[in-house]
Amino acid sequence: MTSVKMSSIEWPAIVKLTQNDELLYLEHQRDWLELACLYQHHFIDTDQLLDSKGRRYLISACPQKIHEDPVGELPRLVRQKQDLSLNEFIKWVQNHAQALGQCCVAKLAFTTISQGIEIVRTLDE
């Protein structure tokens, strides 16, 4: 598993933090860079980014060394061999909706990953 280039990620995407049911919606690459800068020392190696094609990336937190160049501290995205299944993503979105206090989350369904990401965006508005 190696780091990926930002150009290989299909935006929008979401971030799933291991210890939280809420999902973080990322419209563009710049949203990822902003989150990565702000949250760089708080990611754990099981946090994930999911792109619009269902490709899953682990967020590999960098060692907490002091660098003169803060960009050296940004976490890397490591492509996983197995994409996230639609059924698993539906559960993520249902848990996210429930964490936001939405009702009837069991009825929440969609047929593509990109539709699910769009639902996350609308739930966050």
JSON list of C-alpha atoms in Angstrom, two decimals:
[
{"chain": "A", "resi": 1, "resn": "MET", "atom": "CA", "xyz": [0.00, 0.00, 0.00]},
{"chain": "A", "resi": 2, "resn": "THR", "atom": "CA", "xyz": [1.40, 3.33, -1.07]},
{"chain": "A", "resi": 3, "resn": "SER", "atom": "CA", "xyz": [0.28, 6.91, -0.83]},
{"chain": "A", "resi": 4, "resn": "VAL", "atom": "CA", "xyz": [-1.98, 8.15, -3.58]},
{"chain": "A", "resi": 5, "resn": "LYS", "atom": "CA", "xyz": [-1.94, 11.29, -5.66]},
{"chain": "A", "resi": 6, "resn": "MET", "atom": "CA", "xyz": [-4.76, 13.73, -4.99]},
{"chain": "A", "resi": 7, "resn": "SER", "atom": "CA", "xyz": [-5.68, 13.61, -8.68]},
{"chain": "A", "resi": 8, "resn": "SER", "atom": "CA", "xyz": [-6.77, 9.96, -8.32]},
{"chain": "A", "resi": 9, "resn": "ILE", "atom": "CA", "xyz": [-9.48, 10.81, -5.79]},
{"chain": "A", "resi": 10, "resn": "GLU", "atom": "CA", "xyz": [-12.97, 11.37, -7.17]},
{"chain": "A", "resi": 11, "resn": "TRP", "atom": "CA", "xyz": [-14.52, 14.38, -5.38]},
{"chain": "A", "resi": 12, "resn": "PRO", "atom": "CA", "xyz": [-16.74, 14.94, -3.48]},
{"chain": "A", "resi": 13, "resn": "ALA", "atom": "CA", "xyz": [-15.70, 12.56, -0.74]},
{"chain": "A", "resi": 14, "resn": "ILE", "atom": "CA", "xyz": [-16.36, 11.92, 2.92]},
{"chain": "A", "resi": 15, "resn": "VAL", "atom": "CA", "xyz": [-14.15, 11.24, 5.92]},
{"chain": "A", "resi": 16, "resn": "LYS", "atom": "CA", "xyz": [-15.17, 8.60, 8.45]},
{"chain": "A", "resi": 17, "resn": "LEU", "atom": "CA", "xyz": [-13.43, 9.02, 11.77]},
{"chain": "A", "resi": 18, "resn": "THR", "atom": "CA", "xyz": [-13.15, 5.75, 13.65]},
{"chain": "A", "resi": 19, "resn": "GLN", "atom": "CA", "xyz": [-14.43, 7.05, 16.96]},
{"chain": "A", "resi": 20, "resn": "ASN", "atom": "CA", "xyz": [-17.37, 9.03, 15.57]},
{"chain": "A", "resi": 21, "resn": "ASP", "atom": "CA", "xyz": [-20.57, 8.19, 13.66]},
{"chain": "A", "resi": 22, "resn": "GLU", "atom": "CA", "xyz": [-20.71, 11.61, 12.04]},
{"chain": "A", "resi": 23, "resn": "LEU", "atom": "CA", "xyz": [-19.27, 11.84, 8.53]},
{"chain": "A", "resi": 24, "resn": "LEU", "atom": "CA", "xyz": [-17.31, 14.83, 7.24]},
{"chain": "A", "resi": 25, "resn": "TYR", "atom": "CA", "xyz": [-18.32, 15.97, 3.76]},
{"chain": "A", "resi": 26, "resn": "LEU", "atom": "CA", "xyz": [-15.52, 17.21, 1.48]},
{"chain": "A", "resi": 27, "resn": "GLU", "atom": "CA", "xyz": [-16.60, 18.96, -1.71]},
{"chain": "A", "resi": 28, "resn": "HIS", "atom": "CA", "xyz": [-13.13, 19.50, -3.18]},
{"chain": "A", "resi": 29, "resn": "GLN", "atom": "CA", "xyz": [-9.49, 18.64, -2.65]},
{"chain": "A", "resi": 30, "resn": "ARG", "atom": "CA", "xyz": [-9.00, 21.97, -0.87]},
{"chain": "A", "resi": 31, "resn": "ASP", "atom": "CA", "xyz": [-11.50, 20.83, 1.78]},
{"chain": "A", "resi": 32, "resn": "TRP", "atom": "CA", "xyz": [-9.33, 17.77, 2.42]},
{"chain": "A", "resi": 33, "resn": "LEU", "atom": "CA", "xyz": [-6.20, 19.93, 2.66]},
{"chain": "A", "resi": 34, "resn": "GLU", "atom": "CA", "xyz": [-7.92, 22.24, 5.14]},
{"chain": "A", "resi": 35, "resn": "LEU", "atom": "CA", "xyz": [-9.12, 19.31, 7.27]},
{"chain": "A", "resi": 36, "resn": "ALA", "atom": "CA", "xyz": [-5.71, 17.63, 7.07]},
{"chain": "A", "resi": 37, "resn": "CYS", "atom": "CA", "xyz": [-3.99, 20.80, 8.26]},
{"chain": "A", "resi": 38, "resn": "LEU", "atom": "CA", "xyz": [-6.41, 21.43, 11.12]},
{"chain": "A", "resi": 39, "resn": "TYR", "atom": "CA", "xyz": [-6.72, 17.82, 12.26]},
{"chain": "A", "resi": 40, "resn": "GLN", "atom": "CA", "xyz": [-3.25, 16.48, 11.36]},
{"chain": "A", "resi": 41, "resn": "HIS", "atom": "CA", "xyz": [-2.27, 15.36, 14.86]},
{"chain": "A", "resi": 42, "resn": "HIS", "atom": "CA", "xyz": [-5.66, 13.88, 15.71]},
{"chain": "A", "resi": 43, "resn": "PHE", "atom": "CA", "xyz": [-6.12, 11.29, 12.95]},
{"chain": "A", "resi": 44, "resn": "ILE", "atom": "CA", "xyz": [-5.67, 7.66, 13.87]},
{"chain": "A", "resi": 45, "resn": "ASP", "atom": "CA", "xyz": [-4.62, 5.00, 11.38]},
{"chain": "A", "resi": 46, "resn": "THR", "atom": "CA", "xyz": [-8.11, 3.53, 11.08]},
{"chain": "A", "resi": 47, "resn": "ASP", "atom": "CA", "xyz": [-9.76, 6.80, 9.97]},
{"chain": "A", "resi": 48, "resn": "GLN", "atom": "CA", "xyz": [-10.87, 6.64, 6.34]},
{"chain": "A", "resi": 49, "resn": "LEU", "atom": "CA", "xyz": [-11.64, 8.77, 3.31]},
{"chain": "A", "resi": 50, "resn": "LEU", "atom": "CA", "xyz": [-14.22, 7.45, 0.84]},
{"chain": "A", "resi": 51, "resn": "ASP", "atom": "CA", "xyz": [-14.41, 8.98, -2.62]},
{"chain": "A", "resi": 52, "resn": "SER", "atom": "CA", "xyz": [-17.41, 9.17, -4.96]},
{"chain": "A", "resi": 53, "resn": "LYS", "atom": "CA", "xyz": [-16.41, 5.96, -6.74]},
{"chain": "A", "resi": 54, "resn": "GLY", "atom": "CA", "xyz": [-16.40, 3.96, -3.49]},
{"chain": "A", "resi": 55, "resn": "ARG", "atom": "CA", "xyz": [-12.62, 3.79, -3.27]},
{"chain": "A", "resi": 56, "resn": "ARG", "atom": "CA", "xyz": [-11.46, 3.64, 0.30]},
{"chain": "A", "resi": 57, "resn": "TYR", "atom": "CA", "xyz": [-8.30, 5.28, 1.63]},
{"chain": "A", "resi": 58, "resn": "LEU", "atom": "CA", "xyz": [-6.85, 4.93, 5.11]},
{"chain": "A", "resi": 59, "resn": "ILE", "atom": "CA", "xyz": [-5.64, 8.19, 6.57]},
{"chain": "A", "resi": 60, "resn": "SER", "atom": "CA", "xyz": [-2.09, 7.49, 7.64]},
{"chain": "A", "resi": 61, "resn": "ALA", "atom": "CA", "xyz": [-1.12, 9.94, 10.34]},
{"chain": "A", "resi": 62, "resn": "CYS", "atom": "CA", "xyz": [2.48, 11.05, 10.11]},
{"chain": "A", "resi": 63, "resn": "PRO", "atom": "CA", "xyz": [4.78, 10.72, 13.11]},
{"chain": "A", "resi": 64, "resn": "GLN", "atom": "CA", "xyz": [4.58, 13.73, 15.34]},
{"chain": "A", "resi": 65, "resn": "LYS", "atom": "CA", "xyz": [8.01, 15.15, 14.61]},
{"chain": "A", "resi": 66, "resn": "ILE", "atom": "CA", "xyz": [8.72, 18.83, 14.49]},
{"chain": "A", "resi": 67, "resn": "HIS", "atom": "CA", "xyz": [9.40, 19.96, 10.94]},
{"chain": "A", "resi": 68, "resn": "GLU", "atom": "CA", "xyz": [10.33, 23.39, 9.70]},
{"chain": "A", "resi": 69, "resn": "ASP", "atom": "CA", "xyz": [7.89, 22.83, 6.82]},
{"chain": "A", "resi": 70, "resn": "PRO", "atom": "CA", "xyz": [4.41, 22.11, 8.26]},
{"chain": "A", "resi": 71, "resn": "VAL", "atom": "CA", "xyz": [3.36, 20.39, 5.02]},
{"chain": "A", "resi": 72, "resn": "GLY", "atom": "CA", "xyz": [5.68, 17.54, 6.02]},
{"chain": "A", "resi": 73, "resn": "GLU", "atom": "CA", "xyz": [3.24, 16.75, 8.83]},
{"chain": "A", "resi": 74, "resn": "LEU", "atom": "CA", "xyz": [0.17, 16.23, 6.66]},
{"chain": "A", "resi": 75, "resn": "PRO", "atom": "CA", "xyz": [-1.34, 12.75, 6.77]},
{"chain": "A", "resi": 76, "resn": "ARG", "atom": "CA", "xyz": [-1.08, 10.49, 3.74]},
{"chain": "A", "resi": 77, "resn": "LEU", "atom": "CA", "xyz": [-3.97, 8.73, 2.05]},
{"chain": "A", "resi": 78, "resn": "VAL", "atom": "CA", "xyz": [-3.29, 5.04, 1.46]},
{"chain": "A", "resi": 79, "resn": "ARG", "atom": "CA", "xyz": [-5.51, 3.29, -1.11]},
{"chain": "A", "resi": 80, "resn": "GLN", "atom": "CA", "xyz": [-7.12, 0.10, 0.16]},
{"chain": "A", "resi": 81, "resn": "LYS", "atom": "CA", "xyz": [-7.41, -2.96, -2.06]},
{"chain": "A", "resi": 82, "resn": "GLN", "atom": "CA", "xyz": [-11.07, -3.48, -1.28]},
{"chain": "A", "resi": 83, "resn": "ASP", "atom": "CA", "xyz": [-13.63, -0.76, -1.99]},
{"chain": "A", "resi": 84, "resn": "LEU", "atom": "CA", "xyz": [-16.33, -0.04, 0.57]},
{"chain": "A", "resi": 85, "resn": "SER", "atom": "CA", "xyz": [-19.50, -2.00, -0.13]},
{"chain": "A", "resi": 86, "resn": "LEU", "atom": "CA", "xyz": [-22.70, -0.07, -0.75]},
{"chain": "A", "resi": 87, "resn": "ASN", "atom": "CA", "xyz": [-24.40, -1.87, 2.17]},
{"chain": "A", "resi": 88, "resn": "GLU", "atom": "CA", "xyz": [-21.64, -0.82, 4.56]},
{"chain": "A", "resi": 89, "resn": "PHE", "atom": "CA", "xyz": [-21.82, 2.78, 3.33]},
{"chain": "A", "resi": 90, "resn": "ILE", "atom": "CA", "xyz": [-25.60, 2.81, 3.81]},
{"chain": "A", "resi": 91, "resn": "LYS", "atom": "CA", "xyz": [-24.98, 1.88, 7.46]},
{"chain": "A", "resi": 92, "resn": "TRP", "atom": "CA", "xyz": [-22.43, 4.70, 7.76]},
{"chain": "A", "resi": 93, "resn": "VAL", "atom": "CA", "xyz": [-24.95, 7.21, 6.39]},
{"chain": "A", "resi": 94, "resn": "GLN", "atom": "CA", "xyz": [-27.76, 5.89, 8.59]},
{"chain": "A", "resi": 95, "resn": "ASN", "atom": "CA", "xyz": [-25.51, 6.18, 11.68]},
{"chain": "A", "resi": 96, "resn": "HIS", "atom": "CA", "xyz": [-24.53, 9.69, 10.59]},
{"chain": "A", "resi": 97, "resn": "ALA", "atom": "CA", "xyz": [-28.19, 10.70, 10.22]},
{"chain": "A", "resi": 98, "resn": "GLN", "atom": "CA", "xyz": [-29.01, 9.23, 13.61]},
{"chain": "A", "resi": 99, "resn": "ALA", "atom": "CA", "xyz": [-26.09, 11.10, 15.23]},
{"chain": "A", "resi": 100, "resn": "LEU", "atom": "CA", "xyz": [-27.55, 14.31, 13.77]},
{"chain": "A", "resi": 101, "resn": "GLY", "atom": "CA", "xyz": [-30.94, 13.52, 15.34]},
{"chain": "A", "resi": 102, "resn": "GLN", "atom": "CA", "xyz": [-32.76, 12.60, 12.13]},
{"chain": "A", "resi": 103, "resn": "CYS", "atom": "CA", "xyz": [-35.76, 10.31, 12.43]},
{"chain": "A", "resi": 104, "resn": "CYS", "atom": "CA", "xyz": [-36.69, 7.27, 10.33]},
{"chain": "A", "resi": 105, "resn": "VAL", "atom": "CA", "xyz": [-33.05, 6.55, 9.49]},
{"chain": "A", "resi": 106, "resn": "ALA", "atom": "CA", "xyz": [-33.82, 2.87, 8.81]},
{"chain": "A", "resi": 107, "resn": "LYS", "atom": "CA", "xyz": [-35.70, 4.00, 5.69]},
{"chain": "A", "resi": 108, "resn": "LEU", "atom": "CA", "xyz": [-32.69, 5.94, 4.41]},
{"chain": "A", "resi": 109, "resn": "ALA", "atom": "CA", "xyz": [-31.36, 4.17, 1.31]},
{"chain": "A", "resi": 110, "resn": "PHE", "atom": "CA", "xyz": [-29.63, 4.87, -2.01]},
{"chain": "A", "resi": 111, "resn": "THR", "atom": "CA", "xyz": [-28.23, 2.89, -4.93]},
{"chain": "A", "resi": 112, "resn": "THR", "atom": "CA", "xyz": [-24.79, 4.46, -5.49]},
{"chain": "A", "resi": 113, "resn": "ILE", "atom": "CA", "xyz": [-21.97, 5.77, -3.33]},
{"chain": "A", "resi": 114, "resn": "SER", "atom": "CA", "xyz": [-22.23, 9.20, -4.95]},
{"chain": "A", "resi": 115, "resn": "GLN", "atom": "CA", "xyz": [-25.94, 9.39, -4.05]},
{"chain": "A", "resi": 116, "resn": "GLY", "atom": "CA", "xyz": [-25.03, 8.56, -0.44]},
{"chain": "A", "resi": 117, "resn": "ILE", "atom": "CA", "xyz": [-22.38, 11.28, -0.38]},
{"chain": "A", "resi": 118, "resn": "GLU", "atom": "CA", "xyz": [-24.98, 13.74, -1.67]},
{"chain": "A", "resi": 119, "resn": "ILE", "atom": "CA", "xyz": [-27.31, 12.70, 1.18]},
{"chain": "A", "resi": 120, "resn": "VAL", "atom": "CA", "xyz": [-24.51, 13.40, 3.66]},
{"chain": "A", "resi": 121, "resn": "ARG", "atom": "CA", "xyz": [-24.11, 16.86, 2.13]},
{"chain": "A", "resi": 122, "resn": "THR", "atom": "CA", "xyz": [-27.84, 17.65, 2.43]},
{"chain": "A", "resi": 123, "resn": "LEU", "atom": "CA", "xyz": [-28.03, 16.33, 6.00]},
{"chain": "A", "resi": 124, "resn": "ASP", "atom": "CA", "xyz": [-25.22, 18.71, 6.97]},
{"chain": "A", "resi": 125, "resn": "GLU", "atom": "CA", "xyz": [-27.06, 21.79, 5.65]}
]
